[in-house]
Coordinates of C-alpha atoms and ligand atoms in Angstrom, one line a residue:
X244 CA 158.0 158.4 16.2
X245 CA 160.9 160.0 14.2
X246 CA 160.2 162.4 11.3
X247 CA 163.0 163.0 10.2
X248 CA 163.6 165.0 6.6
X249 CA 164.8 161.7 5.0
X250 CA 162.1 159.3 6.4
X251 CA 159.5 162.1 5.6
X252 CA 161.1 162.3 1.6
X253 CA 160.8 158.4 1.5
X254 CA 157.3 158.4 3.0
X255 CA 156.5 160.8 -0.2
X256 CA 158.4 158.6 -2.6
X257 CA 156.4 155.1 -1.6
X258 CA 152.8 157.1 -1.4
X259 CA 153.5 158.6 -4.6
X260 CA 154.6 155.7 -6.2
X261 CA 151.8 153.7 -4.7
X262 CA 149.2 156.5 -5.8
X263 CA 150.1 155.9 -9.4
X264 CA 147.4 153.3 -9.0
X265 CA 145.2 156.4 -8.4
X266 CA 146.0 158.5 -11.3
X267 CA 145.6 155.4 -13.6
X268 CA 141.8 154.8 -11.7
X269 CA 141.1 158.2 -13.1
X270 CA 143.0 158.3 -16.3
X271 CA 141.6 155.0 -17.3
X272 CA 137.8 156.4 -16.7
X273 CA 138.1 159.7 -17.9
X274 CA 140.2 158.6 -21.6
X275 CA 137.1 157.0 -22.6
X276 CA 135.0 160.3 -22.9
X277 CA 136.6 161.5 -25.8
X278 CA 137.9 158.2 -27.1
X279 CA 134.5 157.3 -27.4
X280 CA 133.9 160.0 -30.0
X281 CA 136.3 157.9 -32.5
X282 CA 135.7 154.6 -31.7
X283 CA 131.8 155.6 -32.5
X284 CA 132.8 156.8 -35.9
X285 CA 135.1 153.4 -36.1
X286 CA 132.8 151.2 -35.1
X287 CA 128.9 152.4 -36.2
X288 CA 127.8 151.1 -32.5
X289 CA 124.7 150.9 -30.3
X290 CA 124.0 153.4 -27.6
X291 CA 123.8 150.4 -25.4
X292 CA 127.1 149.7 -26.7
X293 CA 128.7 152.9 -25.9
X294 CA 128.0 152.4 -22.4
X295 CA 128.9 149.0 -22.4
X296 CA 132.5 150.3 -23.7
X297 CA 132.4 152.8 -20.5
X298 CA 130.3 150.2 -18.0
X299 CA 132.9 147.7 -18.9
X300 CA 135.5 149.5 -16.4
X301 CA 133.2 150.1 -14.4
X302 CA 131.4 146.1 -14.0
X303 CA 135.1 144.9 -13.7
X304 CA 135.8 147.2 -10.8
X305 CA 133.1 146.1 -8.9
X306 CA 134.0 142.5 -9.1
X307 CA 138.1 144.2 -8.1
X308 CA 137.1 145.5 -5.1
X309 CA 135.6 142.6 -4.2
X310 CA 138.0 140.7 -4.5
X311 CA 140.5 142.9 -3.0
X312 CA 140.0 142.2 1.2
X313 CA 140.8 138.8 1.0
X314 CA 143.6 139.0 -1.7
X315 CA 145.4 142.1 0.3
X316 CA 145.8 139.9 3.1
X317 CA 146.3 136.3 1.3
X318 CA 149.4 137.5 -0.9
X319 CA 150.5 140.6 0.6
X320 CA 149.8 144.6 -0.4
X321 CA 153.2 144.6 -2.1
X322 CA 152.7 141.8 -4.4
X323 CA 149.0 142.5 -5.3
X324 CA 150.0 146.8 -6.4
X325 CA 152.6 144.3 -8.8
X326 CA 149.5 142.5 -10.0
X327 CA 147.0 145.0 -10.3
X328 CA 149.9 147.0 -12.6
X329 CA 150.6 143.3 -14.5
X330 CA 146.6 143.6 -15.0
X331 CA 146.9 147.2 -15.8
X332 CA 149.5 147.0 -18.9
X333 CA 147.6 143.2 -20.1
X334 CA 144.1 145.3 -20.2
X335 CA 145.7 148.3 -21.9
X336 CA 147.5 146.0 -24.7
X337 CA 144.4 144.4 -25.5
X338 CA 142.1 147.5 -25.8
X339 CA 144.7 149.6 -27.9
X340 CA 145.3 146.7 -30.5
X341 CA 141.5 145.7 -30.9
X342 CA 140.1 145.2 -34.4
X343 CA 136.7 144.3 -32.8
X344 CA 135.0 146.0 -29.9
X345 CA 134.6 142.9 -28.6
X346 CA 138.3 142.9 -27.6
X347 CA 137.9 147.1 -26.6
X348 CA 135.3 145.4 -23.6
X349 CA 137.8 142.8 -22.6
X350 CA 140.9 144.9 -22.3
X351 CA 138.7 147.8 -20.4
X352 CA 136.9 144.4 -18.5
X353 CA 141.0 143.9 -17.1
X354 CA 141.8 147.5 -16.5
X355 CA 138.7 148.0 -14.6
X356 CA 139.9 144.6 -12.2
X357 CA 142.8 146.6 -11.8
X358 CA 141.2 149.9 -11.0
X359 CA 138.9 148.3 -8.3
X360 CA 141.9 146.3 -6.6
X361 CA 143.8 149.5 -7.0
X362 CA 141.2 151.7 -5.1
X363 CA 141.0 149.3 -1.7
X364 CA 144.7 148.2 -2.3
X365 CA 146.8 151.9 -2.8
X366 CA 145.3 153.3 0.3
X367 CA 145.4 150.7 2.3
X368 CA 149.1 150.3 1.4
X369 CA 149.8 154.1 1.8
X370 CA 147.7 154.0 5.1
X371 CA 150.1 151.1 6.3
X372 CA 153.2 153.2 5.5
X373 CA 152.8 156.1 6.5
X374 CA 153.7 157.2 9.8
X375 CA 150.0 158.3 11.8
X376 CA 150.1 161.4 11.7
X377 CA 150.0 162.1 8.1
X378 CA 147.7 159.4 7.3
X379 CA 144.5 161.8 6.9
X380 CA 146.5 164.0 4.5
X381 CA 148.0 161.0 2.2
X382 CA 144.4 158.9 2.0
X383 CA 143.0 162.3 0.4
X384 CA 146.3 162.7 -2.0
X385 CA 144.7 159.3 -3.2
X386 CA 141.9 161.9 -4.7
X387 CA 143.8 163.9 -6.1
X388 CA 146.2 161.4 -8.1
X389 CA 142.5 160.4 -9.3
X390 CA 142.2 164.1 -10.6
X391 CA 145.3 163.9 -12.3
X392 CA 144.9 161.2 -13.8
X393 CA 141.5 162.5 -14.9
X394 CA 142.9 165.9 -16.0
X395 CA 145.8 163.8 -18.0
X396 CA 143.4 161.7 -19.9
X397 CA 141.3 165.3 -20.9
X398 CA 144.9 166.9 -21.8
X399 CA 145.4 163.4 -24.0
X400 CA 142.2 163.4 -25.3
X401 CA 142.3 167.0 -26.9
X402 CA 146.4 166.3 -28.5
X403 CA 145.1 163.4 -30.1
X404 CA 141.8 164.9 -31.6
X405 CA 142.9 165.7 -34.9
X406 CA 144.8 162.0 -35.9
X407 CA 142.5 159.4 -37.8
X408 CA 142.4 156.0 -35.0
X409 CA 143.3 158.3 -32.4
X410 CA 141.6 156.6 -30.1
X411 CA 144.3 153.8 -29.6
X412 CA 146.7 156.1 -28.5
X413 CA 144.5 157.6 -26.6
X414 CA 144.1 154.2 -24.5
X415 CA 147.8 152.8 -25.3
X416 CA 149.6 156.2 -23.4
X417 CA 148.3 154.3 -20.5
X418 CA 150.8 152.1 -20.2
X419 CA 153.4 154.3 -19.2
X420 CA 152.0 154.7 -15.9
X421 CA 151.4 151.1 -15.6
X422 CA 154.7 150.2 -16.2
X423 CA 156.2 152.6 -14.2
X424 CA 153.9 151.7 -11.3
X425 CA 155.4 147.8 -12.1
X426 CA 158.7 149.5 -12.1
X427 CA 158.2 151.2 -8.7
X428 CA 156.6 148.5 -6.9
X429 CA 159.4 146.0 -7.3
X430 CA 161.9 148.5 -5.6
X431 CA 159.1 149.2 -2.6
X432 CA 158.6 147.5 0.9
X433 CA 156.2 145.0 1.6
X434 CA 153.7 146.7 4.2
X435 CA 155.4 146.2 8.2
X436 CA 151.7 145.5 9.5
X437 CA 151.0 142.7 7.5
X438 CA 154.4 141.4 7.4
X439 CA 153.5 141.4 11.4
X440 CA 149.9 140.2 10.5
X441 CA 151.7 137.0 8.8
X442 CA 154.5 136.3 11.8
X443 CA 157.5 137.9 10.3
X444 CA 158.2 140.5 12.2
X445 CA 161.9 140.4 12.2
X446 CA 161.7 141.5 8.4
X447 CA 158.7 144.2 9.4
X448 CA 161.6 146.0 11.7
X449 CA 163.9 146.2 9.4
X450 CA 161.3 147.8 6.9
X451 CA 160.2 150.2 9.4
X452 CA 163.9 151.1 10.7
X453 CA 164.2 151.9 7.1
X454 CA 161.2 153.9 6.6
X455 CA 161.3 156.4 9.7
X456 CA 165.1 156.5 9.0
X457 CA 165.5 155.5 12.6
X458 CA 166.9 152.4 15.0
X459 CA 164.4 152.9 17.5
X460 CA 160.8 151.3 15.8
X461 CA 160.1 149.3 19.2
X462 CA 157.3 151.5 20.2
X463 CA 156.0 151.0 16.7
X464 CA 156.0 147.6 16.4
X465 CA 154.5 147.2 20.0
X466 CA 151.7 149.4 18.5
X467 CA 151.3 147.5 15.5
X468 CA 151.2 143.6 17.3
X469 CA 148.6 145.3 20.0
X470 CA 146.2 147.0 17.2
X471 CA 146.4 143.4 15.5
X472 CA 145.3 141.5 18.7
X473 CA 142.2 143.1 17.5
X474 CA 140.5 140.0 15.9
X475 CA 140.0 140.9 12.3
X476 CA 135.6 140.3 11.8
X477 CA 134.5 138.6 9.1
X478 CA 131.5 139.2 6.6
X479 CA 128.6 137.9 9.1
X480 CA 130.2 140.3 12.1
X481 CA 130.0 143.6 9.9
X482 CA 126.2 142.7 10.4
X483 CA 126.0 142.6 13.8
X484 CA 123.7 145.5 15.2
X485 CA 125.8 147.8 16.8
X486 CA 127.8 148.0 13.4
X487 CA 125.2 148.0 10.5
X488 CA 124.1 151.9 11.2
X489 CA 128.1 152.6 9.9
X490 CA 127.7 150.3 7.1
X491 CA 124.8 151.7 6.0
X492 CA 126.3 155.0 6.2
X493 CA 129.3 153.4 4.3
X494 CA 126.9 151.9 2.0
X495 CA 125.1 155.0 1.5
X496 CA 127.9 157.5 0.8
X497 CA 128.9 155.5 -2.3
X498 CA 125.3 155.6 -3.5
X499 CA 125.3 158.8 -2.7
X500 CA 128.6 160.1 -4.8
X501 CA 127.8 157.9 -7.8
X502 CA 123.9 159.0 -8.0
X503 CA 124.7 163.1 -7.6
X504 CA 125.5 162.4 -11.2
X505 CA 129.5 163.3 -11.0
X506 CA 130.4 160.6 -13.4
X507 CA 128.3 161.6 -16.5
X508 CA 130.0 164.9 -16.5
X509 CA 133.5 163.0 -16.1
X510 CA 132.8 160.5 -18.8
X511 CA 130.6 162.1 -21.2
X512 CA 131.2 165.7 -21.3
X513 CA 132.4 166.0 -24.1
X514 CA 128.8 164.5 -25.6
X515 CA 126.9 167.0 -23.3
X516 CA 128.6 169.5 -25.1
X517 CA 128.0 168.5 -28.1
X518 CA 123.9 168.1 -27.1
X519 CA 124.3 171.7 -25.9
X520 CA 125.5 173.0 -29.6
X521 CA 129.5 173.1 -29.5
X522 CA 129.8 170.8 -33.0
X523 CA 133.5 170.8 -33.6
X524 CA 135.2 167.9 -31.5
X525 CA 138.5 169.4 -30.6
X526 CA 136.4 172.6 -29.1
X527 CA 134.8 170.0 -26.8
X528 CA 137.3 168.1 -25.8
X529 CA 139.2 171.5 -24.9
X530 CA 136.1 172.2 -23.1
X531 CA 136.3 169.1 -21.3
X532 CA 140.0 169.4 -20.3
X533 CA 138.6 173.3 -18.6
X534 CA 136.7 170.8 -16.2
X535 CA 139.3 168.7 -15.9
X536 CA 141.5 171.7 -14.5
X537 CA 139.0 172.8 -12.1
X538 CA 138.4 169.4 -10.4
X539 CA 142.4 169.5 -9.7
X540 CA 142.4 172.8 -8.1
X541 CA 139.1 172.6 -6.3
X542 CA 140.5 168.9 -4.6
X543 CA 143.4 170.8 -3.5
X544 CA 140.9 173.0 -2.1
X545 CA 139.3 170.4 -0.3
X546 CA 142.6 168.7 1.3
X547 CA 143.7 172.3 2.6
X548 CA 140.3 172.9 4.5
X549 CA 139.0 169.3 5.3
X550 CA 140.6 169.8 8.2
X551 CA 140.1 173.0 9.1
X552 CA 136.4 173.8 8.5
X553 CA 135.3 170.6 8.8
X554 CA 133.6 167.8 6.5
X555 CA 129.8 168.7 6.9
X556 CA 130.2 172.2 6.1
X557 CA 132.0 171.5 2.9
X558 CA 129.7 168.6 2.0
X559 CA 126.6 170.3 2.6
X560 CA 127.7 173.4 0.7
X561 CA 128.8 171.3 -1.6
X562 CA 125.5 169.4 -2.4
X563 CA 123.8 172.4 -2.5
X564 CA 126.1 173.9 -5.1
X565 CA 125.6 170.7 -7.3
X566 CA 121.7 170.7 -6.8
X567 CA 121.5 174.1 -8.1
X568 CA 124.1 173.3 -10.7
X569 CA 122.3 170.5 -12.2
X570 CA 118.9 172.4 -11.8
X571 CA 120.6 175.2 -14.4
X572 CA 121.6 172.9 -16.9
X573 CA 118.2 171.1 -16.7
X574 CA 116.2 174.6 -17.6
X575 CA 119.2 175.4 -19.4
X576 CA 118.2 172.8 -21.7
X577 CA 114.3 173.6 -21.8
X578 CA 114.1 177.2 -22.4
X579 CA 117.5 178.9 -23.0
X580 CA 118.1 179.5 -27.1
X581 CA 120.6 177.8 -28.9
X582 CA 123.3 180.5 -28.7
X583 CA 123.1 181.0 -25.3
X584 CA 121.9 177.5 -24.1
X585 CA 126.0 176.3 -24.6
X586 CA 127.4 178.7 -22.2
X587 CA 125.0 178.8 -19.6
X588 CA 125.6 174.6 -20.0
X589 CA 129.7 175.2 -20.0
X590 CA 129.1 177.5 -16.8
X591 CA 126.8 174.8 -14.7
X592 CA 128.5 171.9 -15.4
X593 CA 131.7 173.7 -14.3
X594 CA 129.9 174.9 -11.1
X595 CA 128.9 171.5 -10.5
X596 CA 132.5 170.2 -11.2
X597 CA 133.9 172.7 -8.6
X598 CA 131.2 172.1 -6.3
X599 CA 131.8 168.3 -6.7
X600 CA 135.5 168.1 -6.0
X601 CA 135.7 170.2 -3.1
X602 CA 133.1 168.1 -0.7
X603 CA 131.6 164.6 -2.2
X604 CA 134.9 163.7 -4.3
X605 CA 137.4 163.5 -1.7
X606 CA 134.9 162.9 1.9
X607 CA 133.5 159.8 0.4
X608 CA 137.1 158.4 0.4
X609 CA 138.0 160.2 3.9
X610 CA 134.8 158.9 5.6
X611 CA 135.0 155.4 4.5
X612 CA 138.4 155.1 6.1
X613 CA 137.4 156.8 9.8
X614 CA 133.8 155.3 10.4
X615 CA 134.3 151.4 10.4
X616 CA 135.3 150.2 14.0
X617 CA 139.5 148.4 13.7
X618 CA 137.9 144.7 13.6
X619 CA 135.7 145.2 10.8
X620 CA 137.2 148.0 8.9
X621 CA 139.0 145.7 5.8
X622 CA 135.4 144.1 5.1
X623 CA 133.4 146.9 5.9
X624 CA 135.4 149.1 3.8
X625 CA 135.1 146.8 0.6
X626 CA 131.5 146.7 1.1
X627 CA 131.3 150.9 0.8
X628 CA 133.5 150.9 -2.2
X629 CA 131.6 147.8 -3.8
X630 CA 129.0 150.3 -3.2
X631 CA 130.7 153.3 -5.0
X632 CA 131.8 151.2 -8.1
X633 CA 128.3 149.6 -8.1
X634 CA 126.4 153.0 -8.3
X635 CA 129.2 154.3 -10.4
X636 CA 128.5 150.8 -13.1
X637 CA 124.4 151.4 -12.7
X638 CA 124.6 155.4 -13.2
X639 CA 126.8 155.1 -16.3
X640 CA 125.7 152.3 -17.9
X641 CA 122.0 154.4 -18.3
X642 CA 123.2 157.4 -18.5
X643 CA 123.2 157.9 -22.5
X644 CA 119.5 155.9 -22.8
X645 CA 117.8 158.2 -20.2
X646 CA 119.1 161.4 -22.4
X647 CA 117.8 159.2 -24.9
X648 CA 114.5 158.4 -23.7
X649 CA 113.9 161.6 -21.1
X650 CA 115.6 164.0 -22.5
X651 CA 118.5 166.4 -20.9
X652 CA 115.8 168.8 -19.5
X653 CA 114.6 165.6 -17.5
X654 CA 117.3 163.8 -17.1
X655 CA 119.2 166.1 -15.0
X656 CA 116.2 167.3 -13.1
X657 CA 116.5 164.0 -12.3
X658 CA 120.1 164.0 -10.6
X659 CA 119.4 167.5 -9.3
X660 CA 116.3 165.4 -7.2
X661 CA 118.6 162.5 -6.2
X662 CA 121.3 165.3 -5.3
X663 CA 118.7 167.3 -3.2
X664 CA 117.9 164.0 -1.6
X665 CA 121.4 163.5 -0.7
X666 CA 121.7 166.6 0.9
X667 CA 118.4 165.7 3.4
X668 CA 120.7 162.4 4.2
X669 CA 123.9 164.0 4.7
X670 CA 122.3 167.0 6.7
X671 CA 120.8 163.8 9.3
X672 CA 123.2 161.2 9.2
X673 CA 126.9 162.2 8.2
X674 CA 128.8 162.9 11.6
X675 CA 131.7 165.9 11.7
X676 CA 134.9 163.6 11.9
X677 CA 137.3 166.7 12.5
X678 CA 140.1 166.1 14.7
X679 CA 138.4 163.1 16.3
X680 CA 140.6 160.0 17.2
X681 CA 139.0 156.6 15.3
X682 CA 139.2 155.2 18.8
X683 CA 136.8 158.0 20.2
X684 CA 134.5 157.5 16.7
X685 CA 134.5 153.3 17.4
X686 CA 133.4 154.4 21.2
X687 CA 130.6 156.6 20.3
X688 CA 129.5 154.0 18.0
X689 CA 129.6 151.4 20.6
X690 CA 127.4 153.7 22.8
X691 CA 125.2 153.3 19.7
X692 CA 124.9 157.0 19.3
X693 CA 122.8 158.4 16.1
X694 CA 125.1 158.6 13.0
X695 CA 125.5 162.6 13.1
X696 CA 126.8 162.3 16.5
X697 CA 129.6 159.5 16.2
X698 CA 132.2 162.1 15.4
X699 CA 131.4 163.9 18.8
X700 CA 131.3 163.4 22.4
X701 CA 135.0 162.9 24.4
X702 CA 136.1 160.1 25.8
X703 CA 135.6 159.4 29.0
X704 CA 137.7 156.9 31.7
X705 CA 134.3 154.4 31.1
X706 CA 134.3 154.3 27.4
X707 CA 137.9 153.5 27.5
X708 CA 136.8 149.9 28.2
X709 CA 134.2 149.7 25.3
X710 CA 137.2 149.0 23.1
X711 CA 138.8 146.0 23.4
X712 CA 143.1 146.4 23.0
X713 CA 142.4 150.3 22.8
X714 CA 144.4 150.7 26.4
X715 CA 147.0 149.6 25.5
X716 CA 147.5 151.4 22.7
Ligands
LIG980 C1 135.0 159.2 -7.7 C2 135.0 158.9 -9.2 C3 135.0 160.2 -9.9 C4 136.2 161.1 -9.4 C5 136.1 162.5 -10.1 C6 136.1 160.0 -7.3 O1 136.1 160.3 -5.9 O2 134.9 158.0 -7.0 O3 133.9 158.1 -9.5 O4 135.2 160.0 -11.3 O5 136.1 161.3 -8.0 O6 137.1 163.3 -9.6

């Protein structure tokens, strides 16, 4: 497979312009933590309405990555990324001219549609274009276009604090991105699989001569029809019982990043400041955009060594790091005094932040894309990020009402529990993926292996035959 300078500079282009997708998913959630500072004084809301404004993302992403397995495939990835940035700019018009919340939940209800077709759909395109053997390294540059877009929507947040309304400018910079990623996606190739998925693979050879910057794509292409022949399973199949243990693992790993808590430090740190005594908003909001540095740097952390030291080891240390994190702030917030009590809260939830972004961030997305056997990978992979948005909608949406009704000290003994439980379930079940073909990982799960194992064992002359069309690969 050629890899030549220019085909490896136009590979780069497409992922990058495909990953805008990405930085929007995280600018879009992370603008609303300081946003929501303004609109509150706007508005006089509920609590219940505040994290209705932040849920509503998060409800309309659940419902988009639904959605997105059966619309990838019906209209092509190409012409959904054009939609999902159509949805994008609609959703960002109508939140930044609102003169009612009301119309703040429907524009966020459209951005969050496009965020959750955006998280299934971007990968899955960049996956498809990308030649194999960078594919690990440009599903976990997905991540980090999230951080980016998280640390741009911080950096936003904290030029806009001092300007009366701020909060619509906050939201409408947003459309930049979108449009650009509108922009970008007309000029971009339809994906060469599905064009070979949907018979026209005269137009899928010219795409891929284009891409590898090379005449000779046969060996390619061969690849491609073969890995096809696969029969793509349905929603009954990814029940069958050699392949629920994955999908509970699938299921659980989105449970798992959403319950450790990340996202009330992403969407409402600038409140948990406050709680912990820093009054003046810009100084929180600067606080916040600290957190939003750190979860950059540690992610590029995580791409350099996933691959070197291995998933478990940064996972588990990981975990452990945000147990003890979120077990600080928690006393933090019972017995430390006033003067201290913010620092010693800066210095946790930075910990946790660092601790976060460097194992659970960027391995939920990694592991969701290596464990699902070929003919039920598109379904089972919507059913683990339906479970990560899900989580993600049920954590948020309570978030400010348990503060409200436990208390910080409680509440984030709370997630320090669920995170300390999480690390039990990862220590048991989450299998070392490192260097291991998928076609070794669907064999060992075949042989019905425990979870912690599938990543291990090679493949012997036997197991060969457990996968159907893997020969002749
Ligand atoms: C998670 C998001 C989170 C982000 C933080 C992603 O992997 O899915 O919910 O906000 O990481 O960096």
């Amino acid at each position: 497979m050629a890899t030549s300078g220019s085909s490896r500079r136009y590979v780069y282009v497409v992922s990058a312009i495909a990953a805008i997708a990405g930085l929007l998913f995280g600018f879009d959630t992370g603008i609303i933590s300081g946003a929501l500072l303004f609109i509150k004084q706007q508005f006089t809301i509920t609590t219940v309405m505040q994290e209705l404004i932040v849920s509503s993302v998060l409800f309309g992403a659940m419902i988009g990555s639904l959605l997105s397995g059966r619309l990838t495939d019906h209209f092509g990835r190409k012409r959904l990324m054009l939609v999902i940035s159509v949805l994008f700019i609609l959703g960002t018009v109508i939140a930044t001219s609102a003169h009612h919340v009301q119309s703040i939940l429907i524009g966020r209800l459209f951005i969050g549609l496009a965020i959750g077709m955006g998280s299934y759909t971007a990968p899955l395109y960049i996956a498809e274009v990308a030649p194999r053997e960078w594919r690990g390294g440009l599903v976990s540059l997905n991540q980090l276009a999230i951080t980016i877009g998280i640390l741009s929507s911080y950096l936003i947040n904290y030029a806009f604090t001092n300007y009366h309304g701020s909060w619509r400018f906050m939201f409408g910079i947003g459309i930049i991105p979108a449009v650009l990623l509108s922009i970008g996606m007309l000029f971009l190739p339809e994906s060469p699989r599905w064009l070979v998925a949907n018979n026209r693979t005269l137009e899928a050879r010219k795409i891929l001569m284009y891409l590898r910057q090379t005449r000779d794509v046969k060996q390619e292409l061969a690849e491609i029809k073969n890995s096809l022949q696969v029969k793509q399973a349905g929603f009954k199949e990814i029940f069958l019982p050699w392949i629920r243990p994955v999908l509970f693992l699938g299921a659980m790993m989105g449970l798992i990043q959403q319950v450790s808590g990340i996202n009330t430090i992403i969407y409402y740190a600038p409140s948990i400041f406050e709680l912990a005594g820093f009054h003046d908003t810009s100084s929180t909001i600067l606080a916040t955009v600290g957190i939003g540095v750190v979860n950059v740097l540690a992610t590029i952390f995580a791409i350099k060594y996933l691959d070197k030291w291995g998933r478990r080891p940064l996972l588990l240390v990981g975990l452990t790091g945000m147990t003890l994190s979120l077990l600080g702030l928690s006393i933090a917030f019972h017995h430390t005094d006033a003067s201290t009590l913010r620092y010693v809260a800066i210095g946790c939830t930075f910990f946790y932040i660092i601790c976060f972004a460097f194992s659970l961030g960027a391995i939920l997305w990694l592991v969701v894309s290596e464990i699902f056997p070929l003919a039920v990978r598109a379904t089972a992979m919507g059913v683990a990020v339906f479970s990560c948005w899900f989580w993600n909608f049920m954590v948020s949406s309570t978030f400010l009402s348990l503060l409200k009704a436990l208390g910080p000290t409680n509440t984030f003994f709370l997630y320090a529990a669920l995170c300390f439980f999480s690390l039990i379930f990862c220590y048991y079940k989450v299998p070392e993926t490192k260097g291991v073909s998928l076609e070794q990982i669907e064999i060992n799960i075949r042989k019905r292996l425990p979870l912690r194992y599938i990543g291990q064992q090679p493949i012997t002359e036997g197991d060969r035959k457990l996968v159907p069309g893997f020969e002749q690969v």
